[in-house]
Short mmCIF file of C-alpha atoms in Angstrom, two decimals:
data_model
loop_
_atom_site.label_atom_id
_atom_site.label_comp_id
_atom_site.label_asym_id
_atom_site.label_seq_id
_atom_site.Cartn_x
_atom_site.Cartn_y
_atom_site.Cartn_z
CA UNK L 163 -3.92 -15.46 -4.70
CA UNK L 164 -3.28 -12.06 -2.82
CA UNK L 165 0.06 -10.90 -1.80
CA UNK L 166 0.71 -11.60 2.03
CA UNK L 167 2.78 -8.80 2.51
CA UNK L 168 3.08 -9.54 6.42
CA UNK L 169 4.16 -13.31 5.93
CA UNK L 170 6.62 -12.12 3.20
CA UNK L 171 8.21 -9.21 5.82
CA UNK L 172 8.12 -11.51 8.43
CA UNK L 173 10.05 -14.19 6.29
CA UNK L 174 12.51 -11.60 5.00
CA UNK L 175 13.38 -10.34 8.43
CA UNK L 176 13.98 -13.77 9.73
CA UNK L 177 16.08 -14.06 6.77
CA UNK L 178 18.02 -10.88 7.35
CA UNK L 179 18.21 -11.96 11.30
CA UNK L 180 20.07 -15.24 10.43
CA UNK L 181 22.24 -13.56 7.99
CA UNK L 182 23.66 -11.41 10.65
CA UNK L 183 23.58 -13.94 13.29
CA UNK L 184 24.30 -17.51 11.72
CA UNK L 185 28.01 -17.95 10.07
CA UNK L 186 26.37 -20.99 8.13
CA UNK L 187 23.45 -18.84 6.52
CA UNK L 188 22.57 -19.81 2.95
CA UNK L 189 21.77 -16.79 1.20
CA UNK L 190 20.55 -18.88 -2.06
CA UNK L 191 18.43 -21.08 0.03
CA UNK L 192 17.10 -17.98 1.87
CA UNK L 193 16.01 -16.05 -1.57
CA UNK L 194 14.54 -19.42 -2.94
CA UNK L 195 12.18 -19.63 0.09
CA UNK L 196 11.52 -15.95 -0.35
CA UNK L 197 10.65 -16.52 -3.93
CA UNK L 198 8.45 -19.37 -3.02
CA UNK L 199 6.23 -17.07 -1.19
CA UNK L 200 5.66 -15.03 -4.30
CA UNK L 201 5.51 -17.88 -6.83
CA UNK L 202 1.77 -17.37 -7.61
CA UNK L 203 1.90 -13.52 -7.37
CA UNK L 204 1.19 -12.00 -10.86
CA UNK L 205 3.20 -9.06 -12.28
CA UNK L 206 2.79 -5.78 -10.52
CA UNK L 207 3.89 -3.44 -7.87
CA UNK L 208 3.69 -5.98 -4.90
CA UNK L 209 5.63 -8.51 -6.91
CA UNK L 210 8.33 -5.93 -8.03
CA UNK L 211 8.64 -4.83 -4.31
CA UNK L 212 9.14 -8.25 -3.12
CA UNK L 213 11.56 -9.32 -6.00
CA UNK L 214 13.77 -6.13 -4.88
CA UNK L 215 13.62 -7.23 -1.38
CA UNK L 216 14.73 -10.43 -2.10
CA UNK L 217 17.78 -8.88 -4.36
CA UNK L 218 18.38 -6.94 -1.62
CA UNK L 219 19.16 -9.51 0.83
CA UNK L 220 22.31 -10.10 -1.16
CA UNK L 221 23.71 -6.96 -0.14
CA UNK L 222 25.64 -7.52 3.02
CA UNK L 223 23.91 -5.36 6.19
CA UNK L 224 26.23 -2.80 7.64
CA UNK L 225 28.21 -3.48 10.54
CA UNK L 226 26.99 -2.65 14.10
CA UNK L 227 27.37 0.84 14.94
CA UNK L 228 30.51 1.87 16.92
CA UNK L 229 29.36 4.08 19.60
CA UNK L 230 31.54 6.90 21.00
CA UNK L 231 32.66 7.48 24.58
CA UNK L 232 29.88 9.77 25.51
CA UNK L 233 27.28 7.08 24.53
CA UNK L 234 29.17 4.47 26.71
CA UNK L 235 29.57 7.26 29.63
CA UNK L 236 25.53 7.81 29.43
CA UNK L 237 24.94 4.27 29.25
CA UNK L 238 27.08 3.75 32.59
CA UNK L 239 24.92 6.59 34.28
CA UNK L 240 21.65 4.78 32.76
CA UNK L 241 22.61 1.32 34.20
CA UNK L 242 23.55 2.87 37.62
CA UNK L 243 20.47 4.86 38.18
CA UNK L 244 18.48 1.71 38.35
CA UNK L 245 20.63 0.49 41.38
CA UNK L 246 19.79 3.47 43.34
CA UNK L 247 18.84 2.42 47.05
CA UNK L 248 16.67 4.27 49.57
CA UNK L 249 13.21 5.42 49.87
CA UNK L 250 11.04 5.79 46.64
CA UNK L 251 11.67 9.64 46.80
CA UNK L 252 15.79 9.19 46.98
CA UNK L 253 15.50 6.57 44.22
CA UNK L 254 13.24 9.16 42.27
CA UNK L 255 15.84 11.81 43.12
CA UNK L 256 18.31 9.36 41.70
CA UNK L 257 16.76 8.74 38.70
CA UNK L 258 16.05 12.57 38.01
CA UNK L 259 19.70 13.55 38.42
CA UNK L 260 20.67 10.69 36.01
CA UNK L 261 18.28 12.14 33.33
CA UNK L 262 19.85 15.33 33.52
CA UNK L 263 23.53 14.04 33.45
CA UNK L 264 22.45 12.03 30.43
CA UNK L 265 20.77 14.94 28.80
CA UNK L 266 23.89 16.84 29.41
CA UNK L 267 25.96 14.16 27.70
CA UNK L 268 23.63 14.20 24.74
CA UNK L 269 24.23 17.96 24.22
CA UNK L 270 28.03 17.34 23.73
CA UNK L 271 27.39 14.34 21.64
CA UNK L 272 27.58 14.18 17.81
CA UNK L 273 24.39 14.88 16.30
CA UNK L 274 24.13 11.30 14.94
CA UNK L 275 24.60 9.83 18.68
CA UNK L 276 22.70 12.71 20.21
CA UNK L 277 19.23 11.35 19.88
CA UNK L 278 20.05 7.73 21.00
CA UNK L 279 21.35 9.22 24.36
CA UNK L 280 18.72 11.22 24.78
CA UNK L 281 16.43 8.03 24.54
CA UNK L 282 17.97 6.80 27.37
CA UNK L 283 16.33 9.03 29.63
CA UNK L 284 12.82 7.80 28.85
CA UNK L 285 12.69 4.95 30.88
CA UNK L 286 14.29 6.67 33.64
CA UNK L 287 11.81 9.56 33.49
CA UNK L 288 9.00 6.62 33.53
CA UNK L 289 10.39 5.16 36.44
CA UNK L 290 10.86 8.25 38.41
CA UNK L 291 7.03 9.29 37.59
CA UNK L 292 5.88 5.65 39.05
CA UNK L 293 8.08 6.04 42.15
CA UNK L 294 6.77 9.67 42.72
CA UNK L 295 3.28 8.38 42.34
CA UNK L 296 2.23 10.40 39.36
CA UNK L 297 1.39 8.01 37.02
CA UNK L 298 -1.99 8.96 35.59
CA UNK L 299 -4.83 6.84 36.03
CA UNK L 300 -6.53 5.40 32.63
#
């Protein structure tokens, strides 16, 4: 039997998700289920990888990141930009203005938060392009 990495990764991801969201998560049972997926796997790199992942499941995941005030300020601008009213051109202008404001906030943000803030501008930019009719044809 060959190692089914996709199946194992999917089962591991599900276990990690349950670990984060289910207060009644049973670590030992989850590890046993993962071990069952590699029961017939011979010694080698794949088995070693899987065993390390199963062991890592015992390490609690880090708490969710606490975002700073600049992230929340940018998030509010991002959310409000989608509520702009008016013509398509006016909506596109509002999206462009929001993108510039968010980018300016990202420039002032800590290095570990700035990329996430800048990432907020992508959806705004795509919507702006569509409203202006610039979307390229495939």
